[in-house]
XYZ file of C-alpha atoms in Angstrom:
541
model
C 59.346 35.664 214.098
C 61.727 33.293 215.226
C 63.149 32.284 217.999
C 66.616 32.798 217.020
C 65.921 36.695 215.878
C 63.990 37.679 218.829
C 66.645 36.541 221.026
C 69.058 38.587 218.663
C 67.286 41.334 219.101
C 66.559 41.154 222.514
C 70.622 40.762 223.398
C 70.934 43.855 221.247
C 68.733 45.849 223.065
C 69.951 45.133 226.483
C 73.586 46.168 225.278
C 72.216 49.347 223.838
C 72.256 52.927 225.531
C 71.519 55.811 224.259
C 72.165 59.739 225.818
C 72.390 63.517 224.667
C 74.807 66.016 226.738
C 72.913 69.264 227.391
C 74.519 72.177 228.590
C 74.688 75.921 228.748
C 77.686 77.113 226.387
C 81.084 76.479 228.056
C 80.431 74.274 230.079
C 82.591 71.926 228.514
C 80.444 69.503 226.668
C 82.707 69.022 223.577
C 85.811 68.438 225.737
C 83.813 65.878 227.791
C 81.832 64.482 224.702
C 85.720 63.273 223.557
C 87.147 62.213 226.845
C 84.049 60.085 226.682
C 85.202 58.635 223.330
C 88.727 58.777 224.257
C 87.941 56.115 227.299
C 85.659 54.152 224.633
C 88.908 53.780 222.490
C 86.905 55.610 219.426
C 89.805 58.009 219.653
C 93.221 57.491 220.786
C 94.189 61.156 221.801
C 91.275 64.038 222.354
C 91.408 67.530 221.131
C 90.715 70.042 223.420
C 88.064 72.535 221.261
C 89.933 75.365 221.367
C 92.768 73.686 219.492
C 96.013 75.438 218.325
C 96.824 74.775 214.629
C 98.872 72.000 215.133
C 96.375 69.941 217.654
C 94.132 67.778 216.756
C 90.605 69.059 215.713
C 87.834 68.243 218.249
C 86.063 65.120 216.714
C 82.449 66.168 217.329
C 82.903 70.218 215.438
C 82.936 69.155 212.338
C 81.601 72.479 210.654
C 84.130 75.208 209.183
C 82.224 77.675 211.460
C 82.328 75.547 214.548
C 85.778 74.688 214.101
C 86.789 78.869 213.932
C 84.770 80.094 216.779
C 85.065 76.921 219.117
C 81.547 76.210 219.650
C 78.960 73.168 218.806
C 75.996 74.567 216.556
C 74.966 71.482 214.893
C 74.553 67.968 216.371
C 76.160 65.110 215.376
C 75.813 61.472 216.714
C 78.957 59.349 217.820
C 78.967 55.656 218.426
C 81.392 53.277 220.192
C 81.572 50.265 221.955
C 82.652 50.524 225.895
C 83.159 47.104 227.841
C 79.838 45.027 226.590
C 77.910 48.113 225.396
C 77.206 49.684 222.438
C 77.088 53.641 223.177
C 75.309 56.131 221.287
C 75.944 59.461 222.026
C 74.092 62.117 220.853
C 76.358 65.717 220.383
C 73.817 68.763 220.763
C 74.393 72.522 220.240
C 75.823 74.059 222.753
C 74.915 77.682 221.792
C 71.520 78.601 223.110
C 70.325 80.023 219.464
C 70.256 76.521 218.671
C 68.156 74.948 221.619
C 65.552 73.822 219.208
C 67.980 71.324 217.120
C 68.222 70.554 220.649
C 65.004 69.266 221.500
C 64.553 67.811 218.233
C 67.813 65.750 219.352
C 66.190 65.010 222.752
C 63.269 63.065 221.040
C 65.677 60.614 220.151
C 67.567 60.208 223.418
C 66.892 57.662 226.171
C 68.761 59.488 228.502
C 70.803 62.907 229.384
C 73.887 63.958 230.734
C 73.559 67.441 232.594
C 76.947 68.844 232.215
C 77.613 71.831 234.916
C 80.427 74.516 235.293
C 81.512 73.922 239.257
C 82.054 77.601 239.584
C 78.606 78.986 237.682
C 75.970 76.198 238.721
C 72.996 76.221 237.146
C 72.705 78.494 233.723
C 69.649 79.575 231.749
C 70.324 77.576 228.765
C 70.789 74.021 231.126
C 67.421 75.180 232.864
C 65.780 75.629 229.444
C 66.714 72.157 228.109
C 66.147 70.371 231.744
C 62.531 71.774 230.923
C 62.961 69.784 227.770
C 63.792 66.541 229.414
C 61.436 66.967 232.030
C 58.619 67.317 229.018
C 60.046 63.730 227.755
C 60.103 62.262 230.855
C 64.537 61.837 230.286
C 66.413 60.204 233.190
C 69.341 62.758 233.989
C 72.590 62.379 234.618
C 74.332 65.315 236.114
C 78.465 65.906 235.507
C 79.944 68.791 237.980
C 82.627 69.803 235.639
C 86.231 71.569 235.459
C 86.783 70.777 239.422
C 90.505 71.129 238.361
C 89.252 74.997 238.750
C 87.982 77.006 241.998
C 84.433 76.359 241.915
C 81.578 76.609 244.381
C 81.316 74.347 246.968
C 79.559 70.926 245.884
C 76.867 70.883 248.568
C 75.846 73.937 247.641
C 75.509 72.524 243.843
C 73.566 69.816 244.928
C 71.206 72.256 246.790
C 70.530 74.473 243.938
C 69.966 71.093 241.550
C 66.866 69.884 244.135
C 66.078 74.053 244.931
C 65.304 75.161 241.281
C 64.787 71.985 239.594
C 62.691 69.787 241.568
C 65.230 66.986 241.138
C 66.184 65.045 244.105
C 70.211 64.226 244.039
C 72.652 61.359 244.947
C 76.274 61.678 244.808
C 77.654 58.334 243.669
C 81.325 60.054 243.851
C 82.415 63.118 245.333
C 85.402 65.582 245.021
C 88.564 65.796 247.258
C 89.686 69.077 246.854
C 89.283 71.615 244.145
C 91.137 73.788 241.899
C 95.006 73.235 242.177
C 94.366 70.477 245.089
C 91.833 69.100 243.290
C 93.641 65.387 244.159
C 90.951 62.985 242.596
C 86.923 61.431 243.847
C 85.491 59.379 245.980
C 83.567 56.466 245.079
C 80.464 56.469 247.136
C 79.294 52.638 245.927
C 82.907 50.861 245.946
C 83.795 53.008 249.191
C 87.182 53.826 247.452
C 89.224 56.717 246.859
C 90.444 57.483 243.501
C 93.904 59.856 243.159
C 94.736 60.919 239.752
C 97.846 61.934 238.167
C 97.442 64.771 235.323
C 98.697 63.969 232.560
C 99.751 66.215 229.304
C 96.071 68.293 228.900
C 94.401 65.303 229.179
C 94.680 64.200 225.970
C 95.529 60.494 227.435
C 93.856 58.461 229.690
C 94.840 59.302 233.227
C 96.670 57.842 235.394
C 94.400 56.559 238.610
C 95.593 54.890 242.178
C 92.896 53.262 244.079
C 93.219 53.166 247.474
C 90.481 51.601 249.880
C 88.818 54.280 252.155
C 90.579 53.559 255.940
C 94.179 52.339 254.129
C 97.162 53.083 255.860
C 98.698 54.440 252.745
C 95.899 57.456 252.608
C 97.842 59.360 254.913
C 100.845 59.534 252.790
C 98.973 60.072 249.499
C 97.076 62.375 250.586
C 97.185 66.244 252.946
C 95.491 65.842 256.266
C 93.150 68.431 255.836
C 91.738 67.072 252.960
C 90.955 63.672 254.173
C 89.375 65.733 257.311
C 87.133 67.654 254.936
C 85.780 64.766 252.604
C 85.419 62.257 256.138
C 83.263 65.219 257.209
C 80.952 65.741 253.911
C 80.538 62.085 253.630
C 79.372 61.752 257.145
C 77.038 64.781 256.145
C 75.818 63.259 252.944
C 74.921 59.994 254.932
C 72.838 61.403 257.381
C 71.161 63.988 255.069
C 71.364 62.623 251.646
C 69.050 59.766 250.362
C 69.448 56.580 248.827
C 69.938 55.751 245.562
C 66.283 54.986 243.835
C 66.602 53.708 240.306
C 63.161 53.936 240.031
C 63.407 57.328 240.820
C 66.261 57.850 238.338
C 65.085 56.367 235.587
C 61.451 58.565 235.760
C 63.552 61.570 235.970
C 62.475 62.685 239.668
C 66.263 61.874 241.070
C 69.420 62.869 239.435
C 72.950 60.321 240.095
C 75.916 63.122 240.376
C 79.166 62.840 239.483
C 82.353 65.446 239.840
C 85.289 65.503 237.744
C 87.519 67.172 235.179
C 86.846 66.766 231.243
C 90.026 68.982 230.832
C 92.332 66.467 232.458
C 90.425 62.999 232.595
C 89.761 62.902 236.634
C 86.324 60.970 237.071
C 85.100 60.721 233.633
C 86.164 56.955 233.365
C 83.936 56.395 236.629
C 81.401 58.400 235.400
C 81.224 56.441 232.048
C 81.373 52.959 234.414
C 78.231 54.352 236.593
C 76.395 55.841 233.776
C 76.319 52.387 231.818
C 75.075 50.517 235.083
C 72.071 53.227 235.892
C 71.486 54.567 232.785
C 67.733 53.375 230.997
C 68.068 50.784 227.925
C 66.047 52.027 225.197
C 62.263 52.013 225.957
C 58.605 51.787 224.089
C 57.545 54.661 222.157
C 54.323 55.862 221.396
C 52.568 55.716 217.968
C 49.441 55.650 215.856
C 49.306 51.927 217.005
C 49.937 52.406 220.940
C 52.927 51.828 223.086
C 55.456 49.727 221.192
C 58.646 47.898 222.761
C 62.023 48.171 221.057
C 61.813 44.084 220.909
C 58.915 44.552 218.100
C 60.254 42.366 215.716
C 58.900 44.263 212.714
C 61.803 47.701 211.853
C 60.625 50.849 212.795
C 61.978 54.228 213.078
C 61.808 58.180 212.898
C 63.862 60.909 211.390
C 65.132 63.504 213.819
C 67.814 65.179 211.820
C 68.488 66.465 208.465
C 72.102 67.187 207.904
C 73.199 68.797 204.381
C 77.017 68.958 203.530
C 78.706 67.091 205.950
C 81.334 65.841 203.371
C 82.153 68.847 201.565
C 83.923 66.948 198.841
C 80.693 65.187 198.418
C 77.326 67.135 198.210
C 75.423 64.825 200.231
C 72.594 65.024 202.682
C 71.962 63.003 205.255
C 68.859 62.223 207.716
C 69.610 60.859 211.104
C 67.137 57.690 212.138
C 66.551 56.406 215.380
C 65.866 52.937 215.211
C 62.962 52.641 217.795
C 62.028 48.707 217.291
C 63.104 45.297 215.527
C 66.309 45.075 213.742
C 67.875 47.542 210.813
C 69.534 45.676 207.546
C 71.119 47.480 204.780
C 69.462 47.625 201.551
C 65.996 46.532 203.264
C 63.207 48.036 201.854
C 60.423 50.294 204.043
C 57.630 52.000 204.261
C 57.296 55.980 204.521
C 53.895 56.396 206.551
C 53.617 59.930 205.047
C 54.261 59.537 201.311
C 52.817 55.600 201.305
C 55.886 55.069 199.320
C 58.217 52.222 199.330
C 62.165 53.558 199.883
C 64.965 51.161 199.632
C 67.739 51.728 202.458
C 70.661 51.456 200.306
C 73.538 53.357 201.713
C 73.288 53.182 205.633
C 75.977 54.259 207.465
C 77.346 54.238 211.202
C 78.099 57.940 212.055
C 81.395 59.156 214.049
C 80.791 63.009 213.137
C 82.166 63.863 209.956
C 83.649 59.868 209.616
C 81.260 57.400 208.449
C 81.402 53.701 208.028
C 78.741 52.035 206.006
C 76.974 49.244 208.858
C 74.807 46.292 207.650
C 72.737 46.269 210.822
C 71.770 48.391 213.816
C 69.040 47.449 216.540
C 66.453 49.566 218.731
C 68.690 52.512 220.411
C 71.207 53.381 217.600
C 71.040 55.946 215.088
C 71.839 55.389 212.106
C 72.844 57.922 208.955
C 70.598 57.542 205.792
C 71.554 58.935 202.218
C 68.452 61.846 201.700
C 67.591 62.387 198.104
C 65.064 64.324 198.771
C 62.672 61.689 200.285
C 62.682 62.310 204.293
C 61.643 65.169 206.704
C 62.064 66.081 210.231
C 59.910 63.652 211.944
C 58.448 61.072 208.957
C 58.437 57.526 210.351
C 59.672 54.440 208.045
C 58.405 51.151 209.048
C 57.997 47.465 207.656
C 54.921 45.186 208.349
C 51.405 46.854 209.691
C 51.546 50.944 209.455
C 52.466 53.157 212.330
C 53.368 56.690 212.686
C 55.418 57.977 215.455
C 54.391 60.939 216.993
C 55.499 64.507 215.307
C 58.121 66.646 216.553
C 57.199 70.232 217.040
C 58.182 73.554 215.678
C 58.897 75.943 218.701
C 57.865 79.990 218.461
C 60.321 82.001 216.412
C 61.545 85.021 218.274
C 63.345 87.040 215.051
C 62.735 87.686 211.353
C 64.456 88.703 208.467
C 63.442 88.607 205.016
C 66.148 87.074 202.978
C 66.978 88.460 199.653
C 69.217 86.976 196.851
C 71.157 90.173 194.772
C 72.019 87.902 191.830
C 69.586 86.513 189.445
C 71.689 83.831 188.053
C 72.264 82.289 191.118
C 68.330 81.668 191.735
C 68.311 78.620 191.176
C 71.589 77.647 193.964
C 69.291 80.169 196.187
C 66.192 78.166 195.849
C 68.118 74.839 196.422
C 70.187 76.002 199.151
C 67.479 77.823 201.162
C 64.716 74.344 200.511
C 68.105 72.168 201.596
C 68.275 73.956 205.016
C 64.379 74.491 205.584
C 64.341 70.702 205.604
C 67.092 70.197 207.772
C 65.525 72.138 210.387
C 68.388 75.137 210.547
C 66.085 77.578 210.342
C 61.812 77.873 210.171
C 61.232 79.487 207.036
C 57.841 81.251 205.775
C 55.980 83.241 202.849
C 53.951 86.745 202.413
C 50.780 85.907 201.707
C 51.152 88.707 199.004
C 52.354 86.164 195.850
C 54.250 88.980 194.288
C 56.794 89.130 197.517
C 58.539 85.409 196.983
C 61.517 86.517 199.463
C 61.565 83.769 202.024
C 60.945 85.429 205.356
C 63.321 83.133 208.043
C 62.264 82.677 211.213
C 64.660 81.500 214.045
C 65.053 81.341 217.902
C 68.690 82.970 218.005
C 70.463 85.704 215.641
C 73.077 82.617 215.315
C 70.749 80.808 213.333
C 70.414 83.616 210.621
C 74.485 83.814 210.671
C 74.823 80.060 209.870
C 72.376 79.898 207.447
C 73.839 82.852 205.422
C 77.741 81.318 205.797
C 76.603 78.152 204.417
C 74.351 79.544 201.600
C 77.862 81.658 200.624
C 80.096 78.243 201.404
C 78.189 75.321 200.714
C 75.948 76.910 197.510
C 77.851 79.971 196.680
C 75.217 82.403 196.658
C 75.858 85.808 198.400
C 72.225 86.814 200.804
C 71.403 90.327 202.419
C 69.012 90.236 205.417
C 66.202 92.472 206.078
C 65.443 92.304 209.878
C 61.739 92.672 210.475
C 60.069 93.992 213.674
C 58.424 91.114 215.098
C 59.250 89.172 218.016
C 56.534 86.911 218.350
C 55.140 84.165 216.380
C 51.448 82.543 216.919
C 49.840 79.380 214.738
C 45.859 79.925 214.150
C 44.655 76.227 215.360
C 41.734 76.756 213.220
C 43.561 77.266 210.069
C 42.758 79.881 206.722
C 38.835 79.334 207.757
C 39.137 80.780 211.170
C 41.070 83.489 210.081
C 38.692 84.785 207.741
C 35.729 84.251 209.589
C 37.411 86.799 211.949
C 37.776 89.616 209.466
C 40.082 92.380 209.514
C 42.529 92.130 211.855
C 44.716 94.721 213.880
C 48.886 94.819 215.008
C 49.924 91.308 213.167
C 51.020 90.498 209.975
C 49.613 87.360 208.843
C 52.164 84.890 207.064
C 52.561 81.382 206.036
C 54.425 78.974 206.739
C 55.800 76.306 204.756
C 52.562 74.084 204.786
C 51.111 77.179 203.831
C 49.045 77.420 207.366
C 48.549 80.763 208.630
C 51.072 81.994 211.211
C 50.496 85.831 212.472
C 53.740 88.015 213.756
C 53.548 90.650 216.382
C 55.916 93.456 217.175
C 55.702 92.186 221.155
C 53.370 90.084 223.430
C 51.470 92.960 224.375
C 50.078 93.278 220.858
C 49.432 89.154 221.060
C 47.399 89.615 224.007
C 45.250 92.396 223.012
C 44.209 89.917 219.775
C 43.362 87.399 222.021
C 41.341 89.129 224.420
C 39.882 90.658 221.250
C 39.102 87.340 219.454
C 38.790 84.968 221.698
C 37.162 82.860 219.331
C 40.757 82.559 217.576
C 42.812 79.773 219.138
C 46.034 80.969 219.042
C 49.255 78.345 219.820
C 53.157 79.072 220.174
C 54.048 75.270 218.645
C 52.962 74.583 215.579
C 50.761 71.420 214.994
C 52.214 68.793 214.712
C 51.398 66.509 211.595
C 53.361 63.510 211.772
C 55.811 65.504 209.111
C 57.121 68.054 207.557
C 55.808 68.203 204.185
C 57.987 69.483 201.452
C 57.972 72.976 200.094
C 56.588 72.757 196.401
């Protein structure tokens, strides 16, 4: 390699950062995902997501679904340059049905942004994904949201973040009031006091006068009992609090908070600031070959995402890559470590939700948007120069299933592509009777959103009309030892054995009772919740 491109790439890499918002639902993780582009000048007035007819749409909803019931279900990725970096930010669902687009997501984040409500703390579904980033080993980042609201009191917040999560905290900026005196933060590092105007819903940048802490001119600016209080909880967070460990940060044992408004803009600028200084630059990864850094000079990368339809006008389908090492040129040509093939990358593109731009390069850290005939799956790794294979990403236990049916013969064939077009994407786990006579795909998913979606866009995006059969099971097991242990075993009681669609054995049970009896009545049958992972998906026949 030379010189000249491994200092390229190295200067890339050190500009790059990468980060996924995870959230419970209403937390407000759209409206901060565009106040976030908003300061990066991607957009030059944010939508709020519940937007009247004549506002702007919310950037990151881009589907017809999301955009009538005001909520994230797929994720998207949105990129943008903020002072010397180059930001990619990864959109996740913020409806708990969708949790395991989520993690898929999370594989290709460097780091996460914990987004809380100030008046609910922590929720189930921000617990569930913390679990996630704890698994990956994710520096978080936590946001105490919608301070413009009454809200429970921050160190309280802070205690409930170390109580049930383990995490140790550091303020880097803390509140000054709350609800309607909710006047602006305080800047822990720079030891200044931030006062913000609101300005029309936030939809601008707002308006911010710094004033050093011990001026004069605090005293006018701002009530008395106000600058008692946060003299007080800084005093407290001195003596009590600890120091800011980076080390700590960045292997996910201490979290940096930060309080603010998405609504109206207070903090989120000094949040973004903070967040760029701390956050982790993307990493090594692990593969078939060992631990390899993002300064590799040979390309590599893995699919995370399959996304069909995002241009309606256009019936296109697109797989999300994070670039994990070297440098990414269009119309390079690569290697697919599952198929052995050889793909040409013809149309890459830089993704802004439903906008795209096509891009002619992209280092370790971005994600880039490839043109899917067909060729990828969730999880296949494309390389150049000696073969490696990034690890898998796994398939998480269904907890419903439906069999779905299509009325109307004609349409088979927009059936058959429709439901193989969303299996690969990853919108819902699908699977088969072993009886070959029943050929009604039986889908499997973690939330009764999931089997919504996938019936709206089967009508919208294929036009074929589905009915749903909801079966009784609840719980999903994969048999490690494949078709061979399962008939060695024999007849077996309260399951329905299935496959799934790399035709390996999967058995259903009504409830975990029925699970456990199995078990303790086979214990020779290795039973597992996550499928195993091959490096891929393969492809339905």
């Amino acid at each position: 390699m030379s010189i000249e491109l491994e200092s390229e790439i190295s200067q890339a890499v050190e500009r790059r950062r990468n980060f996924a918002i995870i959230s419970h639902p209403d937390a407000g993780k759209t409206t901060l995902t565009e106040k976030l582009l908003l300061y990066g000048g991607a957009i030059h007035e944010a939508g709020a997501v519940k937007a009247r007819r004549a506002q702007r749409k919310a950037t990151s909803d881009w589907m017809a679904m999301e955009q009538q019931r005001g909520i994230s279900i797929t994720s998207t990725v949105l990129q943008f340059a903020y002072q010397a970096c180059q930001i990619n930010l990864l959109d996740t669902p913020g409806h708990q049905d969708f949790s395991e687009d989520t993690y898929r997501t999370l594989a290709a984040a460097d780091n996460a942004v914990m987004l809380i409500d100030v008046a609910k703390g922590l929720e189930p579904q921000t617990r569930k994904l913390f679990e996630v980033c704890k698994l990956r080993g994710i520096p978080i980042f936590t946001f105490v949201n919608k301070l413009d609201r009454p809200g429970r009191e921050p160190l309280e917040l802070l205690d409930e973040i170390e109580q049930e999560l383990g995490l140790q905290t550091y303020a880097v900026n803390w509140p000054i009031g709350m609800g309607d005196r909710f006047k602006g933060v305080y800047d822990r590092q720079e030891e200044q006091i931030h006062l913000f105007e609101r300005s029309a819903h936030g939809s601008k940048e707002a308006v911010d006068t710094v004033v050093n802490l011990g001026d004069a001119q605090i005293e006018e600016l701002l009530e008395q009992d106000l600058y008692f209080q946060l003299k007080n909880d800084l005093e407290l967070l001195e003596g009590v609090g600890p120091e800011l460990d980076l080390e700590l940060v960045h292997q996910g044992k201490m979290t940096p908070v930060f309080f603010g408004s998405a609504m109206t803009n207070f903090g989120v600028e000094l949040f973004l600031k903070y967040f760029l200084a701390y956050a982790l630059k993307p990493g090594v990864h692990s593969s078939s070959v060992g631990e390899v850094a993002p300064t590799y000079p040979e390309f590599s990368g893995f699919v995370f995402k399959l996304q069909a339809n995002m241009d309606p006008k256009h019936r296109d389908r697109v797989a999300f890559i994070r670039v994990c090492t070297g440098k990414f040129e269009k119309d390079m040509t690569v290697n697919h470590a599952r198929t052995g093939k050889s793909v040409r990358l013809s149309r890459p593109q830089k993704l802004f939700a439903q906008e795209r731009e096509s891009i002619d390069v992209a280092y370790a850290g971005d994600v880039i948007g490839l043109n899917n005939p067909g060729v990828f799956a969730i999880g296949d790794t494309i390389y150049t120069g000696q073969k490696l294979e990034y690890e898998g990403i796994p398939y998480f236990s269904p907890e419903l299933f439906a069999v779905l049916r299509n009325p109307n013969p004609s349409k088979f064939k927009q059936f058959q592509k429709g439901v193989s077009e969303l299996r690969e994407e990853g919108a819902v786990q699908i699977m088969y009777s072993v009886d070959e006579a029943k050929r009604d795909p039986i889908l499997a998913a973690v939330g009764q959103l999931q089997f919504e979606v996938v019936q709206f866009r089967l009508q919208n995006e294929y036009g074929v009309e589905t009915i749903l059969d909801l079966l009784p099971y609840s719980v999903a097991r994969w048999v490690a030892g494949g078709w061979e242990a399962v008939e060695k075993v024999g007849r077996l009681f309260n399951t329905t054995t299935v496959k799934d669609n790399l035709g390996r054995p999967v058995l259903l049970f009504r409830n975990e009772w029925n699970c456990q009896q199995l078990e303790s009545d086979h214990p020779e049958l290795k039973l597992t919740a996550i499928a195993p992972v091959g490096s891929s998906v393969a492809q339905e026949g």
